[in-house]
mmCIF file of C-alpha atoms and ligand atoms in Angstrom:
data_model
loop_
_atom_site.group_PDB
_atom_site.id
_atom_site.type_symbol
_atom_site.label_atom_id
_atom_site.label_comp_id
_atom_site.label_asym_id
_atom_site.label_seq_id
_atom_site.Cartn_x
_atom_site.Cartn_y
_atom_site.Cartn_z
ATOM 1 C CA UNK A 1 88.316 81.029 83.701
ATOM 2 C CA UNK A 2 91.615 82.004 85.635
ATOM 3 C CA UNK A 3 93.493 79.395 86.923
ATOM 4 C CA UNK A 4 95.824 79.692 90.219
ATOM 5 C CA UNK A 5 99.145 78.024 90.483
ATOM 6 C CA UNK A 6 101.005 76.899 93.573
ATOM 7 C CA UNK A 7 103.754 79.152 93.629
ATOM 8 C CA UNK A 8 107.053 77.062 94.309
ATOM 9 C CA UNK A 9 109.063 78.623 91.388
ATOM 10 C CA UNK A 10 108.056 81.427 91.945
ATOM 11 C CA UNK A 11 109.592 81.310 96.114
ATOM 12 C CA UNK A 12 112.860 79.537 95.057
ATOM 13 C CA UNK A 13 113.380 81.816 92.453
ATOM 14 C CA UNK A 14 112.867 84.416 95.335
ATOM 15 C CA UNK A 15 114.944 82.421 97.854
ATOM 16 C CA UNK A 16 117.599 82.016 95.237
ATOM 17 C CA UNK A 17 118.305 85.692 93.986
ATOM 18 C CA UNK A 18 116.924 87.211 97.737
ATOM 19 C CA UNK A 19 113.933 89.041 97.182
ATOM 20 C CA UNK A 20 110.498 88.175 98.815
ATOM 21 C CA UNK A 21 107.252 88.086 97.791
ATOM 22 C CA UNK A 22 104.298 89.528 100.184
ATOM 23 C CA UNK A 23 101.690 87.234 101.367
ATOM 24 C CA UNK A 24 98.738 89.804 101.370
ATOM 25 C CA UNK A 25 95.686 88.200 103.756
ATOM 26 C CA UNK A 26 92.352 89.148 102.387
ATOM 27 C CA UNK A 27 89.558 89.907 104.596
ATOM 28 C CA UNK A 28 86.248 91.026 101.737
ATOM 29 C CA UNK A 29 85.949 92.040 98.512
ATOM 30 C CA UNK A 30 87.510 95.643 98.782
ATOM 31 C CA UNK A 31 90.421 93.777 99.974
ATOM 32 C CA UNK A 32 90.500 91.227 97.320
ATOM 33 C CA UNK A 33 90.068 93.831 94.674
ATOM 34 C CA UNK A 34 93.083 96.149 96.461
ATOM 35 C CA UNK A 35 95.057 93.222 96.385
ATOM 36 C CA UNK A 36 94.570 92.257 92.627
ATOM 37 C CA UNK A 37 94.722 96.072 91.493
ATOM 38 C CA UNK A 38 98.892 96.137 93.200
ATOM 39 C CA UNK A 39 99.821 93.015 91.350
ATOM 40 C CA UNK A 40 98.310 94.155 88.089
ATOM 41 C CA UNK A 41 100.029 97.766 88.819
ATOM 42 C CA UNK A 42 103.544 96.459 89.508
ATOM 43 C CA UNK A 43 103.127 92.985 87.096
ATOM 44 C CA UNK A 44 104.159 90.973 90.046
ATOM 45 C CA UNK A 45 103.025 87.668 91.283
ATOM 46 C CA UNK A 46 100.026 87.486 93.694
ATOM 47 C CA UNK A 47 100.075 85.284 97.271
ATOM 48 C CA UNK A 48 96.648 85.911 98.538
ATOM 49 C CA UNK A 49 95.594 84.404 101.125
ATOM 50 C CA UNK A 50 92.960 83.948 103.725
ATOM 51 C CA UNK A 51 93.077 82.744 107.777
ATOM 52 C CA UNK A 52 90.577 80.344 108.994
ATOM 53 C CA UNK A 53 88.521 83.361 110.950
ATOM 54 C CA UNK A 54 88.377 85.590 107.917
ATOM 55 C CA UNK A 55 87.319 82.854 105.927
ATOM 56 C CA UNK A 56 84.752 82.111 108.510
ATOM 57 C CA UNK A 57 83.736 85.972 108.610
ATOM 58 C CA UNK A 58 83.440 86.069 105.046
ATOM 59 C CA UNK A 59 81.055 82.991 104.770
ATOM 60 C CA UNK A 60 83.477 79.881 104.030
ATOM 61 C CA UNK A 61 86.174 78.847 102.021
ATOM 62 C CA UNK A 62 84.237 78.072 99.405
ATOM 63 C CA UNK A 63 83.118 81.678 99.131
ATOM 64 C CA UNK A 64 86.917 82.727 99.175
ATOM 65 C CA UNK A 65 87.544 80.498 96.408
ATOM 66 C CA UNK A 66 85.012 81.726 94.141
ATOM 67 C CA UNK A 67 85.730 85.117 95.188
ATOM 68 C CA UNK A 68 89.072 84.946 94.465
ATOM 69 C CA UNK A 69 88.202 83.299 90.622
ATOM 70 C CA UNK A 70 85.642 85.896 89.742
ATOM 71 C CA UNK A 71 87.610 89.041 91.382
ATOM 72 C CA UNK A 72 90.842 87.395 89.148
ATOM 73 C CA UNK A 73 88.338 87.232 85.893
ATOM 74 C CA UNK A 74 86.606 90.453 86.330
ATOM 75 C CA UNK A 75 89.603 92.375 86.671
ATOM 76 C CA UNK A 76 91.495 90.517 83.867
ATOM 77 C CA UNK A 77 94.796 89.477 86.008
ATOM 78 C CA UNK A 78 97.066 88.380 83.636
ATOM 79 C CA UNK A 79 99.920 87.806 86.564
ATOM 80 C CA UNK A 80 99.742 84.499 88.375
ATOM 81 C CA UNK A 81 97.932 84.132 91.544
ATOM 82 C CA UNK A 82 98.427 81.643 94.103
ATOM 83 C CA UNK A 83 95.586 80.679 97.002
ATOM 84 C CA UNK A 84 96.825 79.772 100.051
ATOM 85 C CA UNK A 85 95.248 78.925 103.394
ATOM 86 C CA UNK A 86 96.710 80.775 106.115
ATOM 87 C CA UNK A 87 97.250 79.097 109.475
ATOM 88 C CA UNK A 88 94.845 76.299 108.808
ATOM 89 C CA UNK A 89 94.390 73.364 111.152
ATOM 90 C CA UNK A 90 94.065 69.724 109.957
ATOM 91 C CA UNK A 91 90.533 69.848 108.864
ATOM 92 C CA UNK A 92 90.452 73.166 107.513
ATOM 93 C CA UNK A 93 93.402 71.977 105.276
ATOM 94 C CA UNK A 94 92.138 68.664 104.024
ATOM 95 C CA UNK A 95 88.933 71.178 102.667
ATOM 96 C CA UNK A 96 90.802 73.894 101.345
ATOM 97 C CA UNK A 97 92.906 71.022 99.242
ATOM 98 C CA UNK A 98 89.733 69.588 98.480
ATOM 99 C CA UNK A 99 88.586 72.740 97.020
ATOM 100 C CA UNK A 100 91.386 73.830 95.005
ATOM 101 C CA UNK A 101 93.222 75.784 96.748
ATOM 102 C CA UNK A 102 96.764 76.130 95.102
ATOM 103 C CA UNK A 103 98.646 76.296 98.549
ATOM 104 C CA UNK A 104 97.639 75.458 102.206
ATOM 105 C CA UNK A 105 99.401 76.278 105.464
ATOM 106 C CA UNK A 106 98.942 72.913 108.220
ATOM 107 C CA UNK A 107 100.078 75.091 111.083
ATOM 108 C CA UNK A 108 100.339 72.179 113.825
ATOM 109 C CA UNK A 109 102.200 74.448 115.863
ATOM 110 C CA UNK A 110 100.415 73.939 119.487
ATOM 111 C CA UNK A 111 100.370 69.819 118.640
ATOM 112 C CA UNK A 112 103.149 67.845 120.106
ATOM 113 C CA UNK A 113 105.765 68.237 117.512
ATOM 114 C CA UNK A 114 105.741 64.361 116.207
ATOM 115 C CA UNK A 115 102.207 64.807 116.215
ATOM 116 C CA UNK A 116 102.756 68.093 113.856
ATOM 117 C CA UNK A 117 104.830 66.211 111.261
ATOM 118 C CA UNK A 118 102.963 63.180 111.504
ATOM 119 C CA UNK A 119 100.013 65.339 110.310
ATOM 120 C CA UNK A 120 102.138 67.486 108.355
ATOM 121 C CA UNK A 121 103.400 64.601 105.943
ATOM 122 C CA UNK A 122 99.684 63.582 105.532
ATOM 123 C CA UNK A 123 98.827 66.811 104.229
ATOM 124 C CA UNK A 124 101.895 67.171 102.267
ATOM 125 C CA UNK A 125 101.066 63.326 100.552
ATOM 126 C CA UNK A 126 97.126 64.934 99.737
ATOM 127 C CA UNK A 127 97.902 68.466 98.451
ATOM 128 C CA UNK A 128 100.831 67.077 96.111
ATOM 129 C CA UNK A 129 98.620 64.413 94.444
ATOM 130 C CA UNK A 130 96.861 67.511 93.190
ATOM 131 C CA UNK A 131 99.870 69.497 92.404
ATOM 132 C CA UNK A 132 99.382 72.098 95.456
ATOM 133 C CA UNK A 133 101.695 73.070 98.122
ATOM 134 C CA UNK A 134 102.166 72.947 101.458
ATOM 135 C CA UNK A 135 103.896 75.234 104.478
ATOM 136 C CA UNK A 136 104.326 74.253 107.752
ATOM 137 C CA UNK A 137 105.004 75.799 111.053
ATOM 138 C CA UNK A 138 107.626 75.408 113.337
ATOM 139 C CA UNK A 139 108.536 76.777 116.772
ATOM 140 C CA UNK A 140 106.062 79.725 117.577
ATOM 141 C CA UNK A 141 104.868 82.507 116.403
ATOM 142 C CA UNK A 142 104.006 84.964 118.999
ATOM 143 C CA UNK A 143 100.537 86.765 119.567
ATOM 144 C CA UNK A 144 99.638 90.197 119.824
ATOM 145 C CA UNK A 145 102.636 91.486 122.167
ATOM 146 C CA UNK A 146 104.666 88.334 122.986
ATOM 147 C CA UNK A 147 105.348 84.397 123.329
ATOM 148 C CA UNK A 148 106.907 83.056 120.536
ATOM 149 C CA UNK A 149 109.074 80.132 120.482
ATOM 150 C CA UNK A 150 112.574 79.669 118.327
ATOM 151 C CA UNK A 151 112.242 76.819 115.840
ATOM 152 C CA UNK A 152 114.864 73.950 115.915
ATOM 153 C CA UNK A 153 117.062 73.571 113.280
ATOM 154 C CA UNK A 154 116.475 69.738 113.971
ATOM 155 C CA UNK A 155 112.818 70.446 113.176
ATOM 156 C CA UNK A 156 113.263 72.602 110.259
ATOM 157 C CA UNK A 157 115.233 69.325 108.683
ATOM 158 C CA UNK A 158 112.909 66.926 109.728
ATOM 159 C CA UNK A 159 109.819 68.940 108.269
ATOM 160 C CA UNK A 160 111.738 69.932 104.882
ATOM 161 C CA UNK A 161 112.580 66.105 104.197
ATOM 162 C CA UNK A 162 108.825 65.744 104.908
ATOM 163 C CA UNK A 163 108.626 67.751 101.638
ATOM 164 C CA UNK A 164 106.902 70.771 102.886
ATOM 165 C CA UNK A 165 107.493 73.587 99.715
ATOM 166 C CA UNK A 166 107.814 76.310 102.607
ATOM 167 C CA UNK A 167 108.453 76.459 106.427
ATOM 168 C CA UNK A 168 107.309 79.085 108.502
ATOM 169 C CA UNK A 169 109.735 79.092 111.524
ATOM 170 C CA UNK A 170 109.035 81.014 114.646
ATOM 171 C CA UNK A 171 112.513 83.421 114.952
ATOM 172 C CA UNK A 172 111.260 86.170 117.460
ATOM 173 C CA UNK A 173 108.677 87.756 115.128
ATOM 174 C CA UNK A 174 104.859 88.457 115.992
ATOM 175 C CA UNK A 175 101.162 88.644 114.833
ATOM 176 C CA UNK A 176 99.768 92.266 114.736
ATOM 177 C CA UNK A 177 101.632 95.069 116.819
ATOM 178 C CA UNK A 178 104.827 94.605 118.221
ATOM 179 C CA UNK A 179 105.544 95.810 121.418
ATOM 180 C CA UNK A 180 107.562 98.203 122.900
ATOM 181 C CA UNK A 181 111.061 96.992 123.400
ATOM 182 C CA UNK A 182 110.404 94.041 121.302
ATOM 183 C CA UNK A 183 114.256 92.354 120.910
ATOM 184 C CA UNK A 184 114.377 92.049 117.019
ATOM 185 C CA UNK A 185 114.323 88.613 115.099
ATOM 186 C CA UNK A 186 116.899 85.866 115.658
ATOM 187 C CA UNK A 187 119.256 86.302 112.718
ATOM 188 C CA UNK A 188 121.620 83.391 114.699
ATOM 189 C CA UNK A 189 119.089 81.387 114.384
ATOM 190 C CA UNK A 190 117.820 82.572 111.048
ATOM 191 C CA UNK A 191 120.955 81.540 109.362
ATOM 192 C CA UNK A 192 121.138 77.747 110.803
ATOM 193 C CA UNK A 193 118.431 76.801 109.839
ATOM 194 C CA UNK A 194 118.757 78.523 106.355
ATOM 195 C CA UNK A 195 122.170 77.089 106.162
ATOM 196 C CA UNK A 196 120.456 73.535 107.035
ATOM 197 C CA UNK A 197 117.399 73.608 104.405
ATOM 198 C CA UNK A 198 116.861 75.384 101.077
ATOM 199 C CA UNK A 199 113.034 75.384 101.336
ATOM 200 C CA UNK A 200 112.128 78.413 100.826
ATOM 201 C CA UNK A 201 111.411 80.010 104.744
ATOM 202 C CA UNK A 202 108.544 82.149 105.273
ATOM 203 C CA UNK A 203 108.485 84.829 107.691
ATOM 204 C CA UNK A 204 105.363 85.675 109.428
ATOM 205 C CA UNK A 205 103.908 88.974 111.514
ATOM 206 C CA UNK A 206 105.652 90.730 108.767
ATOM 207 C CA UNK A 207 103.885 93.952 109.302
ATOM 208 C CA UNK A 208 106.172 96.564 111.323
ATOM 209 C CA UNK A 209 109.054 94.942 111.205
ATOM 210 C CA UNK A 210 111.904 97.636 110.609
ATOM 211 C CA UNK A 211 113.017 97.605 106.865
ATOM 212 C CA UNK A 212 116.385 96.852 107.369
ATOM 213 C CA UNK A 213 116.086 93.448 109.708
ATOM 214 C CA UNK A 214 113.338 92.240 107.120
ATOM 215 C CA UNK A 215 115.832 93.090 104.222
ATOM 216 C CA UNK A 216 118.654 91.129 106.205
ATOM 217 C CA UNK A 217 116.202 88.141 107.073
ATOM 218 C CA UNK A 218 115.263 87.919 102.700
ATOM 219 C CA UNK A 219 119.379 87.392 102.816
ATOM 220 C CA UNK A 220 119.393 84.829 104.957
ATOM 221 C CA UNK A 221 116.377 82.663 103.141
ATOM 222 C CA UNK A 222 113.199 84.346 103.513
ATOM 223 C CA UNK A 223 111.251 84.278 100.702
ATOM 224 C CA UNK A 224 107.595 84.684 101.791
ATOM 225 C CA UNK A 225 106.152 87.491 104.010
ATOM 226 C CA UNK A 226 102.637 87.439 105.708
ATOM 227 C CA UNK A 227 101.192 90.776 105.959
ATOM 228 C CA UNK A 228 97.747 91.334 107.532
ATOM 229 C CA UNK A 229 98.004 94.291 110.029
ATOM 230 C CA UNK A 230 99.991 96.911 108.056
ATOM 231 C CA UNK A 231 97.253 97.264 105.584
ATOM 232 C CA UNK A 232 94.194 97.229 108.387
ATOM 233 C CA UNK A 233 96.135 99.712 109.522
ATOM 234 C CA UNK A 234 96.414 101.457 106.291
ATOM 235 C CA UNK A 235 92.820 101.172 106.199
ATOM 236 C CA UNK A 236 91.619 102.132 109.110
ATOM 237 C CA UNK A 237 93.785 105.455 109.087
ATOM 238 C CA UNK A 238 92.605 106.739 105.557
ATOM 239 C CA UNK A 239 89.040 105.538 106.423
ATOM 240 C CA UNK A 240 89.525 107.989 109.758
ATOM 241 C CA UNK A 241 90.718 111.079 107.658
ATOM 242 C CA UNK A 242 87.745 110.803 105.365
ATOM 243 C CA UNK A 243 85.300 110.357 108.481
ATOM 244 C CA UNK A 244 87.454 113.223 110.250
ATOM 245 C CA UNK A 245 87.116 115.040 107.406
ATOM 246 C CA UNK A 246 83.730 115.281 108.104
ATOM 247 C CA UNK A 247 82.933 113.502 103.709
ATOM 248 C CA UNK A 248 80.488 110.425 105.574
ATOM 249 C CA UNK A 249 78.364 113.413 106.786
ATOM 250 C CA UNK A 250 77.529 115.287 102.878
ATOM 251 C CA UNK A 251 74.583 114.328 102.137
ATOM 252 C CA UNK A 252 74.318 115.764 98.572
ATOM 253 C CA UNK A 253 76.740 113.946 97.395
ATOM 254 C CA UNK A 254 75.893 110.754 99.216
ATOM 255 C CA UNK A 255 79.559 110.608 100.817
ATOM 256 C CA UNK A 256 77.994 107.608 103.248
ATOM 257 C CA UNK A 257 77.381 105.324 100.263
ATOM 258 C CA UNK A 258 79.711 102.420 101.351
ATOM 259 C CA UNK A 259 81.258 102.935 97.454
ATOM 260 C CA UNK A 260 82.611 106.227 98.711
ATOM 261 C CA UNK A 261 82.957 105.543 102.539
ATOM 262 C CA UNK A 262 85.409 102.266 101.533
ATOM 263 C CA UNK A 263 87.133 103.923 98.606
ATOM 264 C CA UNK A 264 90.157 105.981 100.653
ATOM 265 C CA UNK A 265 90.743 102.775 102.313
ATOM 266 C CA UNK A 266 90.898 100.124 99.851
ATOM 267 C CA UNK A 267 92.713 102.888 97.773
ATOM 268 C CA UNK A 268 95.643 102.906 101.054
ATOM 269 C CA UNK A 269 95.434 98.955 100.756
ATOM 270 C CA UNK A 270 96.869 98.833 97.100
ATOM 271 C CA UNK A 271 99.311 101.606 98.099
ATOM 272 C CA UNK A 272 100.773 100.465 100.699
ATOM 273 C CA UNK A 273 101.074 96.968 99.014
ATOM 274 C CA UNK A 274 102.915 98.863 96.377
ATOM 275 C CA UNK A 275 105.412 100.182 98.107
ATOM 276 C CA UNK A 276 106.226 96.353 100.014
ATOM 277 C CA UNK A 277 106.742 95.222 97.200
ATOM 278 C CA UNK A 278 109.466 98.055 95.717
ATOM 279 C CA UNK A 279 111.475 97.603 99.181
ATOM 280 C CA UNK A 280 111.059 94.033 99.336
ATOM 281 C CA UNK A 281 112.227 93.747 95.418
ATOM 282 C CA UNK A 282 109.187 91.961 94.806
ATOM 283 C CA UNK A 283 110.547 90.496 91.098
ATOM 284 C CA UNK A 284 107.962 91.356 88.299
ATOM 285 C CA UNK A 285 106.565 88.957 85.859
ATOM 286 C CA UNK A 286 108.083 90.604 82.674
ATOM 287 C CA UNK A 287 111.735 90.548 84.291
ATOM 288 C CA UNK A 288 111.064 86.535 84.226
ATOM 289 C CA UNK A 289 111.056 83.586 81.546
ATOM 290 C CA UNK A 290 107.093 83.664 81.592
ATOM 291 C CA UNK A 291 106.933 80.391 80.300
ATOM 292 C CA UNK A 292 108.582 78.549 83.536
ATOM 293 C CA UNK A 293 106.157 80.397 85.781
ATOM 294 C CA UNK A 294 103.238 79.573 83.850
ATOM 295 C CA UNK A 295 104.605 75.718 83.680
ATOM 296 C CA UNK A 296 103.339 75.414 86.891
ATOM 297 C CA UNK A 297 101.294 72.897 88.121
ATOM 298 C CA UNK A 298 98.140 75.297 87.073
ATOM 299 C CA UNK A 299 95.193 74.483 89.305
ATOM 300 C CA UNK A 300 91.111 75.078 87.795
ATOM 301 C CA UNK A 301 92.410 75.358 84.423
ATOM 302 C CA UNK A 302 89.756 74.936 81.990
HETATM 303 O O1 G3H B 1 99.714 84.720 108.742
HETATM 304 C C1 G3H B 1 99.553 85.962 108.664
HETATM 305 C C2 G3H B 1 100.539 86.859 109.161
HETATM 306 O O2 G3H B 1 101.571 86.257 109.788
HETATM 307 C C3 G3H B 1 100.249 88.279 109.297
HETATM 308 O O3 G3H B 1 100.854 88.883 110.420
HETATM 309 O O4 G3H B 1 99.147 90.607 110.864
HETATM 310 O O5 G3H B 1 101.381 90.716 111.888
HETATM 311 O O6 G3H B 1 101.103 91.121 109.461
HETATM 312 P P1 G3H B 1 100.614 90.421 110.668
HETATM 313 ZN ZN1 ZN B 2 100.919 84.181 110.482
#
């Protein structure tokens, strides 16, 4: 049965020699499957990981779990993979821990902030009894366009002596499309609080953000990079050229059969991941002392 593990050497070895590793969201099984195909293509580590509505939309997070197990069997991924819970609340959390998930995001973001690391340290004290880890989120992350919030570099201490294994700190980045005249991220603030903590930082709304201020924030600490809208975009445009294309509509050869009809798409998914994780210098398994990745806490083993 494959087992997951939580990923923290794997991030400070990224932090350390300034590379980052992708944080691909999954949203089905073509996804899932797209995802494990680019880490078995370019031998690299997998962070897969799933938000509380996808998990929802997909039937639990349960079903993600299992997914994610048989998907990592059936393909015969011999890179590690690491779960983690995207944006969970308290609740969500405490039941992805429960279930084995090998890394959970408490995103307490909208609580009071002594509210967030109060809840934030319990998480942290449940997920390492079981050897998985825990990211937290601080400042704000803005939505679709807009309203984000800088994170302190007071905070980022107080939530990396918590013992959080990565902090997700708001620094002028976004969730989905960025606007027009968006003002860039916060590399001021970037560097305080990576000269402050060594955690490894995590950089969220990672899709569209110009190469060369993503490059510049994996210098100054980044390590992990959430990506969800680049590849529905990726996606949706090759599933448009086949429609366009007018291949749905042959009926001798079936081209409506969801096989075909997701194929281009979940084909752009794995391709797309590929070439993150070239620019991003995504470090590949075989370039690595296998042995102190696999020493990882290893979750499900059997
Ligand atoms: O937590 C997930 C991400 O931050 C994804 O953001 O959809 O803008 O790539 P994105
Ligand atoms: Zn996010």
């Amino acid at each position: 049965m494959a087992f997951l593990v939580n990923g923290n050497e794997i991030l400070k070895d990224a932090r350390r020699n300034q590379y980052a590793v992708g944080a691909y969201n999954t949203n089905n099984l073509e996804w899932t499957r797209a995802l494990v195909s680019g880490a078995k293509e370019t031998r690299t580590p997998l962070l897969i990981q799933v938000s509380t509505g996808a998990a929802k939309y997909m039937g639990g997070y349960k079903l993600v779990r299992d997914l994610v197990l048989n998907v990592m069997d059936s393909m015969d991924i011999d890179v590690p993979v690491i779960l983690n819970l995207d944006h969970g609340d308290f609740e969500s959390a405490k039941e992805c821990i429960e279930l084995g998930y090998s890394s959970v995001m408490f995103d307490g973001h909208k609580l009071p902030v002594e509210e967030n690391l109060a809840k934030t340290k319990e998480i942290v004290r449940l997920a390492h009894e079981r050897g998985i880890a825990v990211e937290a989120e601080i400042g704000k992350i803005g939505e679709n366009q807009g309203g984000g919030e800088l994170a302190s570099v007071e905070d980022a201490i107080r939530f990396a002596e918590a013992g959080v294994d990565r902090l997700a700190c708001g620094i002028g980045n976004i969730h989905g499309v960025y606007p027009e005249g968006w003002e860039g991220l916060n590399f001021d603030r970037l560097k305080e609080i990576s000269d402050a903590v060594d955690v490894p930082l995590v950089l969220h709304g990672g899709s569209g953000i110009p190469q060369d201020q993503v490059k510049k924030a994996i210098s100054l600490g980044i390590a992990k990079i959430n990506i969800n809208t680049e590849f529905q975009l990726a996606f949706q445009k090759a599933t448009r050229e086949y429609i366009e294309a007018g291949h749905d509509q042959d009926r001798s050869n079936k081209g409506f059969d969801p096989r075909k009809l997701l194929r281009p798409g979940t084909d752009a998914i794995t391709e797309s991941m590929k070439e993150m994780i070239s620019w991003m210098g995504t470090r590949p398994i075989d370039d690595r002392d296998s042995k102190f990745v696999f020493d990882e806490a290893s979750l499900n083993e059997e």
